[in-house]
Amino acid sequence: MNKLLSTKTARVISTIFVPPSFTIILFTFFAFYLESTVEKKIITIVVALVFGFMLQIMLFIFLRRQGKIKDIDASVKEERAMPFLISTGFYLAGLLVLIYAGINLVSIGFWFCYISNTLIVVFINKSWKISVHAAGAAGPVAILAFIFGATGLWSLIILIIVGWSRVKLKCHNLAQVTAGVLLG
């Protein structure tokens, strides 16, 4: 693969597989796999769509337009704390809705991981830039392996290509991607 094509491929992968993308994909799956009523399926999907995807993307776009985030990769670690803290607030609101609606404990537990991991990222980012893309891909791999055992490990392919894309784009080095995978 020539250099230009591989860089374009890496950009497409990195853009498609932003962490909020995993949220909507995984929680839609959870809704159909774990929830027994139509109402709970809808609530699970809507919470993921609103608090885990739409508000996250809108926040990023808003901060980019305001000049608070320099580039599409949020490459300046000092610019990442505020968006992550605001994202944590969105996740907390989503968690409260999930708990109130009596959504499956696996979904609630995984949603809580979004809160705890995002707060951990804020602290790590004070001195080092961890790959949130890698963490965002690794969490779903872990939960799919938890639910399906070895069969769920097919999703490792996505984790590998996401990690490759972040290194290829020079957004992170291998250590930062590996740390993201371990956090996820």
C-alpha positions as CSV (number, residue, x, y, z in Angstrom):
1,M,0.0,0.0,0.0
2,N,1.6,3.3,-0.9
3,K,2.1,5.9,1.7
4,L,-0.7,8.3,0.6
5,L,-3.2,5.5,0.4
6,S,-2.3,4.1,3.8
7,T,-2.5,7.5,5.4
8,K,-5.9,8.1,3.8
9,T,-7.1,4.7,5.0
10,A,-5.8,5.4,8.5
11,R,-7.7,8.7,8.5
12,V,-11.0,7.0,7.4
13,I,-10.6,4.3,10.1
14,S,-9.7,6.9,12.8
15,T,-12.8,9.0,11.8
16,I,-15.3,6.1,11.6
17,F,-14.1,4.5,14.8
18,V,-14.1,7.5,17.2
19,P,-15.0,6.4,20.7
20,P,-18.6,7.6,20.4
21,S,-19.2,5.4,17.4
22,F,-18.5,2.3,19.6
23,T,-21.0,3.6,22.1
24,I,-23.9,3.6,19.7
25,I,-22.9,0.4,18.1
26,L,-22.4,-1.5,21.3
27,F,-25.4,-0.2,23.2
28,T,-27.7,-0.9,20.2
29,F,-26.4,-4.5,20.4
30,F,-26.9,-4.5,24.1
31,A,-30.5,-3.3,23.6
32,F,-31.4,-6.2,21.4
33,Y,-29.3,-8.8,23.1
34,L,-29.8,-8.0,26.8
35,E,-33.2,-6.2,27.1
36,S,-36.5,-8.0,27.3
37,T,-39.0,-5.2,26.6
38,V,-39.3,-2.9,23.6
39,E,-39.4,0.1,26.0
40,K,-36.0,-0.9,27.6
41,K,-34.5,-1.5,24.1
42,I,-35.6,2.0,23.0
43,I,-34.3,3.6,26.2
44,T,-30.9,1.9,25.9
45,I,-30.5,3.0,22.3
46,V,-31.7,6.5,22.9
47,V,-29.4,7.0,25.9
48,A,-26.4,5.8,23.9
49,L,-27.4,7.9,20.9
50,V,-28.0,11.1,22.9
51,F,-25.5,10.9,25.8
52,G,-22.9,8.7,24.3
53,F,-22.8,9.8,20.7
54,M,-24.7,13.0,19.7
55,L,-23.8,15.2,22.7
56,Q,-20.2,14.0,22.5
57,I,-19.8,14.8,18.8
58,M,-21.6,18.1,19.1
59,L,-19.3,19.0,22.0
60,F,-16.2,18.3,19.9
61,I,-17.6,20.2,16.9
62,F,-18.5,23.2,19.2
63,L,-15.0,23.2,20.8
64,R,-13.3,23.0,17.5
65,R,-15.3,25.9,16.1
66,Q,-14.5,27.9,19.3
67,G,-10.8,27.2,18.8
68,K,-10.6,25.3,22.1
69,I,-9.4,22.1,20.3
70,K,-6.7,22.8,17.7
71,D,-7.3,19.9,15.3
72,I,-9.5,16.9,14.5
73,D,-7.3,14.6,16.5
74,A,-7.2,16.7,19.7
75,S,-3.5,16.3,19.5
76,V,-2.7,18.9,22.2
77,K,-3.0,17.0,25.5
78,E,-3.7,20.2,27.4
79,E,-6.8,20.8,25.3
80,R,-8.3,17.5,26.3
81,A,-9.2,17.9,30.0
82,M,-12.2,20.2,29.6
83,P,-14.0,18.1,26.9
84,F,-13.4,14.9,28.8
85,L,-14.8,16.4,32.0
86,I,-17.9,17.7,30.1
87,S,-18.2,14.2,28.5
88,T,-18.2,12.7,32.0
89,G,-21.2,14.9,32.9
90,F,-23.0,13.6,29.8
91,Y,-22.1,10.0,30.8
92,L,-23.4,10.6,34.4
93,A,-26.7,11.9,33.0
94,G,-27.0,8.8,30.8
95,L,-26.1,6.5,33.7
96,L,-28.9,8.0,35.8
97,V,-31.4,7.4,33.0
98,L,-30.3,3.8,32.6
99,I,-30.5,3.1,36.3
100,Y,-33.9,4.8,36.6
101,A,-35.2,2.8,33.7
102,G,-34.0,-0.5,35.2
103,I,-31.8,-1.3,32.2
104,N,-29.7,-4.6,32.3
105,L,-26.8,-4.5,34.8
106,V,-24.3,-5.3,32.1
107,S,-25.2,-2.1,30.2
108,I,-25.2,-0.1,33.4
109,G,-21.8,-1.5,34.4
110,F,-20.3,-0.8,31.0
111,W,-21.7,2.7,31.0
112,F,-20.1,3.3,34.4
113,C,-16.8,2.2,32.8
114,Y,-17.2,5.2,30.4
115,I,-17.4,7.5,33.4
116,S,-14.4,5.9,35.3
117,N,-12.2,5.6,32.2
118,T,-12.9,9.1,31.1
119,L,-11.9,10.4,34.5
120,I,-8.8,8.3,34.5
121,V,-7.9,9.7,31.1
122,V,-8.2,13.3,32.5
123,F,-5.6,12.4,35.1
124,I,-3.3,10.6,32.7
125,N,-3.5,13.5,30.2
126,K,-2.0,15.9,32.8
127,S,1.4,14.4,32.0
128,W,1.0,12.0,29.1
129,K,-1.3,11.6,26.1
130,I,-3.0,8.2,26.1
131,S,-5.0,6.9,23.1
132,V,-8.7,7.3,23.8
133,H,-9.4,5.8,20.4
134,A,-7.6,2.6,21.5
135,A,-9.4,2.6,24.9
136,G,-12.7,3.2,23.1
137,A,-12.1,0.2,20.9
138,A,-10.7,-2.1,23.6
139,G,-13.6,-1.7,26.0
140,P,-16.1,-3.3,23.5
141,V,-13.6,-6.1,22.7
142,A,-13.4,-6.8,26.5
143,I,-17.2,-6.8,27.0
144,L,-17.8,-8.9,23.8
145,A,-15.3,-11.4,25.1
146,F,-17.0,-11.3,28.5
147,I,-20.4,-12.0,26.9
148,F,-19.4,-14.5,24.2
149,G,-16.1,-15.9,25.4
150,A,-13.5,-16.6,22.7
151,T,-16.1,-16.0,19.9
152,G,-16.2,-12.3,20.9
153,L,-12.5,-12.0,20.2
154,W,-13.2,-11.5,16.5
155,S,-13.6,-7.8,17.4
156,L,-9.8,-7.7,18.0
157,I,-9.5,-7.0,14.3
158,I,-11.2,-3.6,14.8
159,L,-8.9,-2.8,17.8
160,I,-5.8,-3.6,15.8
161,I,-6.8,-1.4,12.9
162,V,-7.8,1.4,15.2
163,G,-4.4,1.2,16.9
164,W,-2.6,1.1,13.6
165,S,-4.5,4.1,12.3
166,R,-3.6,6.2,15.4
167,V,0.1,5.3,15.1
168,K,0.1,5.8,11.3
169,L,-1.4,9.2,11.6
170,K,1.3,10.1,14.2
171,C,-1.4,10.9,16.8
172,H,0.1,8.4,19.2
173,N,3.1,6.1,19.6
174,L,2.8,2.4,20.3
175,A,3.1,2.9,24.1
176,Q,0.2,5.4,24.1
177,V,-2.0,3.0,22.0
178,T,-1.0,0.1,24.2
179,A,-1.9,2.1,27.4
180,G,-5.3,2.9,25.8
181,V,-5.9,-0.7,25.1
182,L,-5.1,-1.7,28.7
183,L,-7.3,1.1,30.1
184,G,-10.2,0.0,27.8
